[in-house]
XYZ file of C-alpha atoms in Angstrom:
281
model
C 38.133 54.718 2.900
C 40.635 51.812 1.770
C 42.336 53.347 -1.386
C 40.779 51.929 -4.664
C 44.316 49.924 -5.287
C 44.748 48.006 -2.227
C 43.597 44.481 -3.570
C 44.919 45.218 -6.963
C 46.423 42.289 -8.115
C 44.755 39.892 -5.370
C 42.105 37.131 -6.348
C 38.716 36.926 -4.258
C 36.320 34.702 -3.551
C 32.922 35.453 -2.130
C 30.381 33.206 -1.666
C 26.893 33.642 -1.788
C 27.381 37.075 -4.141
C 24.834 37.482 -5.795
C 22.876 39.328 -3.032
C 22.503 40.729 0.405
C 25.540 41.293 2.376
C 27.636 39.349 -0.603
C 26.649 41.338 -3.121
C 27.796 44.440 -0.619
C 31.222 42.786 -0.154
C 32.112 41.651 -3.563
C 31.916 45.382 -5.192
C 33.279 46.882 -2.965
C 36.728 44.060 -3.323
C 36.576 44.759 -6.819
C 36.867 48.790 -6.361
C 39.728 48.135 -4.304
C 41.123 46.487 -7.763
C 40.560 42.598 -6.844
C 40.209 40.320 -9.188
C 36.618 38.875 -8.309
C 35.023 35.424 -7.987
C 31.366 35.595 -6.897
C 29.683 32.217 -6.326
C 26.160 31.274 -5.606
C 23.143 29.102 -6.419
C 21.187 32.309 -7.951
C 22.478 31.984 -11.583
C 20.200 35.246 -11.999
C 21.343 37.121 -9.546
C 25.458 36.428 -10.948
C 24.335 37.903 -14.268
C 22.622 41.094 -12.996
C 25.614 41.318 -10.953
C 28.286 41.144 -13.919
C 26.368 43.710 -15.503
C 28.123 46.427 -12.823
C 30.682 48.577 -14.123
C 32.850 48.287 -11.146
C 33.850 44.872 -12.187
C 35.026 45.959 -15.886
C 35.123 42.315 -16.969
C 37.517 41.106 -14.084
C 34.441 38.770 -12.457
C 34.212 35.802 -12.849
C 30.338 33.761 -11.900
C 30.385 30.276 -10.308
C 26.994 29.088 -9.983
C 27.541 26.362 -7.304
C 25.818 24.752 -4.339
C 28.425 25.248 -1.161
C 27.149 22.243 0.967
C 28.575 19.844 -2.004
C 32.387 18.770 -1.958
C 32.759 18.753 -5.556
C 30.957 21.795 -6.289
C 33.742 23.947 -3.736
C 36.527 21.970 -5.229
C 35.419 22.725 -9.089
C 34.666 26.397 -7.801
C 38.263 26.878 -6.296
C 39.724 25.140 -9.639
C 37.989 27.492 -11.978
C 39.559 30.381 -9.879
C 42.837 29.117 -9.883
C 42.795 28.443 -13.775
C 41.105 31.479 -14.579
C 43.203 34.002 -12.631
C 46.291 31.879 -11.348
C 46.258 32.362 -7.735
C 43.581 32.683 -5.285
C 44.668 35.137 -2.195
C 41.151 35.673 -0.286
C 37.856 33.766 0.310
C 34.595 35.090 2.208
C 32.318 32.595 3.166
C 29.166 34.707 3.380
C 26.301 32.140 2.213
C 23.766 31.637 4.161
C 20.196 30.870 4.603
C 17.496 31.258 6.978
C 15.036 28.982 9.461
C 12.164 29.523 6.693
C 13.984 26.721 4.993
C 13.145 24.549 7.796
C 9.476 26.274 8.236
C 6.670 24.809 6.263
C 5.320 28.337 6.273
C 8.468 30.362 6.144
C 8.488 31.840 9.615
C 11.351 33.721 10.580
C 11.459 30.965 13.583
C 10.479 27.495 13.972
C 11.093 25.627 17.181
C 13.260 22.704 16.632
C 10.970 20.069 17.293
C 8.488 21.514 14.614
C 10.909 21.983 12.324
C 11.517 20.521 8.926
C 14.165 17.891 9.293
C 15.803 18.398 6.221
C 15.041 21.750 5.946
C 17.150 22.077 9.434
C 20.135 19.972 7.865
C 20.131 22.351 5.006
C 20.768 25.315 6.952
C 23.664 23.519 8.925
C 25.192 22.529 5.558
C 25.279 25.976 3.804
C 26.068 28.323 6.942
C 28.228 25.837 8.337
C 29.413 22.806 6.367
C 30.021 24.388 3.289
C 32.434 27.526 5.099
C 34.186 24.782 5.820
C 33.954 22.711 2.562
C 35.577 26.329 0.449
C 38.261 26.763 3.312
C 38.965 23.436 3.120
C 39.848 23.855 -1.007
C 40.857 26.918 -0.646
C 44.066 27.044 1.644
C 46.123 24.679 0.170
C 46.689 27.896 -2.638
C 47.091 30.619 0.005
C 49.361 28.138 2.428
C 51.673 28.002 -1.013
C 52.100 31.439 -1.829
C 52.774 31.742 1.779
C 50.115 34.460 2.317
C 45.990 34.589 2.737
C 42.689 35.355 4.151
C 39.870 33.738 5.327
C 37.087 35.728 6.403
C 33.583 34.277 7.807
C 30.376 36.342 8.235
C 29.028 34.462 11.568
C 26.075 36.204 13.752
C 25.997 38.147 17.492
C 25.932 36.245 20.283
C 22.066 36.553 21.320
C 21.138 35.075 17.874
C 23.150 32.061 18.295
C 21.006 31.099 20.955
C 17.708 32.307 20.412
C 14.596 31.011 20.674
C 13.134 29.270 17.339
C 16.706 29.754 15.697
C 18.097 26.083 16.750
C 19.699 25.389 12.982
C 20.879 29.033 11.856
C 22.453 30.039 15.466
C 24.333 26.444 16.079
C 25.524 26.808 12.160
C 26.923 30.184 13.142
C 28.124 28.806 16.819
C 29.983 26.233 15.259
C 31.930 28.715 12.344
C 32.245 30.995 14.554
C 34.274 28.107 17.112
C 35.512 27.155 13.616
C 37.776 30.215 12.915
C 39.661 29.717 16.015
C 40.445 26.141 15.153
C 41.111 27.063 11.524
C 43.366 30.137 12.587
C 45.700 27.866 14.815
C 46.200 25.533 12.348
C 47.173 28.075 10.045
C 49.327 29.658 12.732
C 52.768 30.503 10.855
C 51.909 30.444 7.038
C 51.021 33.925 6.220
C 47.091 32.827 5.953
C 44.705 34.173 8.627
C 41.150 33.489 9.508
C 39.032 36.507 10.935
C 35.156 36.826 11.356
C 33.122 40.566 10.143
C 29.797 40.423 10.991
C 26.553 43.154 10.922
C 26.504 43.782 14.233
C 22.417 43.150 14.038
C 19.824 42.138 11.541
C 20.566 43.236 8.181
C 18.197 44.185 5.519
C 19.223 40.969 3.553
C 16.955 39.470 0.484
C 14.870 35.875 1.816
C 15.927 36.159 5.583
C 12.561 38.308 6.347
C 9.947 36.655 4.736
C 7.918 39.493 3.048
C 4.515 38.622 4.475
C 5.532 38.375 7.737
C 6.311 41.503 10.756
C 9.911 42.836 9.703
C 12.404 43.886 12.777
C 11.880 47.855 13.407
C 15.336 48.183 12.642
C 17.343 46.749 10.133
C 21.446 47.692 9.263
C 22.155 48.213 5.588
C 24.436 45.817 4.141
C 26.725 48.518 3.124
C 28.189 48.755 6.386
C 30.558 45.534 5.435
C 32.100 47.426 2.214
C 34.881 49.063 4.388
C 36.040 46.519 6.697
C 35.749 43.597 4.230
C 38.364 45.408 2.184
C 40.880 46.467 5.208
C 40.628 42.732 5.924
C 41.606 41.373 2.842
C 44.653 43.941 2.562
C 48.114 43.553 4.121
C 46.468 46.421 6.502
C 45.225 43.261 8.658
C 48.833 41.409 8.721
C 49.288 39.542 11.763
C 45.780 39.475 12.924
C 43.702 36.530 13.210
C 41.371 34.337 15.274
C 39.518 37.939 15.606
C 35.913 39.106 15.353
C 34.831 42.935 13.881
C 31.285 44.108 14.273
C 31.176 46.591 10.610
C 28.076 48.354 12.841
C 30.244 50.286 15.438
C 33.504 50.786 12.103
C 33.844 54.368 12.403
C 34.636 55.467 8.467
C 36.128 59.262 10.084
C 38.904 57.465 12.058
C 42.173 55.930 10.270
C 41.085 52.559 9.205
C 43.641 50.965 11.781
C 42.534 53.144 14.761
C 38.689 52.075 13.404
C 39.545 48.744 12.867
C 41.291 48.313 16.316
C 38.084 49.980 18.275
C 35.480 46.897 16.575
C 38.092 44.105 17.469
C 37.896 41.311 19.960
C 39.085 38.147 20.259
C 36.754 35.553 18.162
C 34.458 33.132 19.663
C 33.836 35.031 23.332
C 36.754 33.534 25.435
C 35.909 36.027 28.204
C 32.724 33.552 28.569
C 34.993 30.718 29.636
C 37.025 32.870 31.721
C 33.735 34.506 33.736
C 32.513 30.837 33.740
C 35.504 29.282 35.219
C 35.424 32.282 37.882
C 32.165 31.220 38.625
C 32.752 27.749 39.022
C 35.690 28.300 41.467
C 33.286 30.848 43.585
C 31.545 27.781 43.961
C 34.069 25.521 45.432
């Protein structure tokens, strides 16, 4: 376990906080003495959240839709006015294909889907990572240090059947954080990806009259490694993926943190398909 000081001092963002794997993540920066930021479009869900002890009046609430420019920019502001620096955003909101299902199934095949309903999805999983990252490291490329941290999906689920607009929004971040990461090479602010490692128990992604998966992760697997990747602990690594599933808690957070690391975005994939291609010739 990270020791309760290790943000102290630091600024976080985390977006879509008020629930789910956000919620998770956002607590658990704030017992490791960040100063907090949660944004989201569930005003409710920010106040029941302020109401938590472990925050002791160092959260702020942005209510604040990610897929708009000027919402990310104001949100970013307010950070930077209200606690003078911002050193770490999570992009963690997200929705599911039910907002592209005119009965909220879990899946929709694209050409039944809701056409705005589809766009939506791309904007908040996708777009709007991109949208607070894009606001957001100017700040951390000043102070000379930073993290960026995406929640993105498994591999499978990018490509699964009746998942067209949640698994390309994921793809594309996930492509995203290698892209982000070398442009960033050099000023002290890295870009890594934590995700699940499988379906989470998350509010609105399983609609509640519907079959549930037999198995579902608790979101409280991401409280550990969201915090070692926001400290100086993860200096000098980016452009990486961690699955908080396999994070073994018993081990020293480096050794744990080393054994749930690979390179983002599956380059091994290009490499076995170039091999392929040359087997070919």
């Amino acid at each position: 376990m990270a020791e309760k000081q290790a943000l102290s001092g630091r600024t976080v963002i985390v977006t879509g906080a008020a629930s789910g794997m956000g919620r998770v993540m956002i607590r658990a920066l704030a017992a490791a003495g960040a100063n907090a930021a949660a944004l989201d479009l569930d005003a409710a869900g920010l106040e029941r959240l302020a109401g938590e002890p472990v925050f002791a009046g160092r959260l702020r609430r942005i209510a604040a839709d990610v897929s708009k420019a000027e919402d990310c920019r104001n949100a970013v502001a307010d950070v930077l006015a209200t606690f003078g620096s911002l050193d770490v955003l999570v992009n963690c909101a997200g929705i599911s294909m039910a907002h592209a299902a005119a009965h909220k199934q879990a899946r929709i095949k694209f050409f039944d889907a809701d056409a705005h309903g589809w766009q939506r999805i791309i904007m908040i999983n996708c777009v709007g990572a991109f949208l607070m990252a894009r606001c957001a490291a100017p700040a951390m490329i000043a102070r000379g240090w930073g993290r960026i941290i995406n929640v993105t999906t498994s591999f499978d689920t990018m490509i699964a059947a009746g998942l067209s607009a949640y698994g390309a929004a994921k793809a594309a971040l996930e492509a995203s954080c290698v892209a982000w990461s070398k442009d960033l090479e050099g000023t002290g602010v890295s870009v890594n990806i934590l995700v699940p490692g499988g379906p989470t128990d998350t509010p609105g992604f399983f609609p509640p009259d519907l079959p549930r998966p037999p198995v579902l992760l608790d979101p409280e697997i991401m409280a550990v490694p969201i915090v070692w990747l926001a400290s100086t602990q993860s200096d000098g690594i980016s452009a990486s993926r961690f699955v908080a599933r396999d994070w073994d808690r018993n081990l020293p957070p480096e050794e744990a943190a080393a054994r749930v690391r690979m390179p983002a975005a599956w380059p091994a994939l290009a490499q076995e398909a170039a091999k392929a291609r040359g087997h070919q010739m």
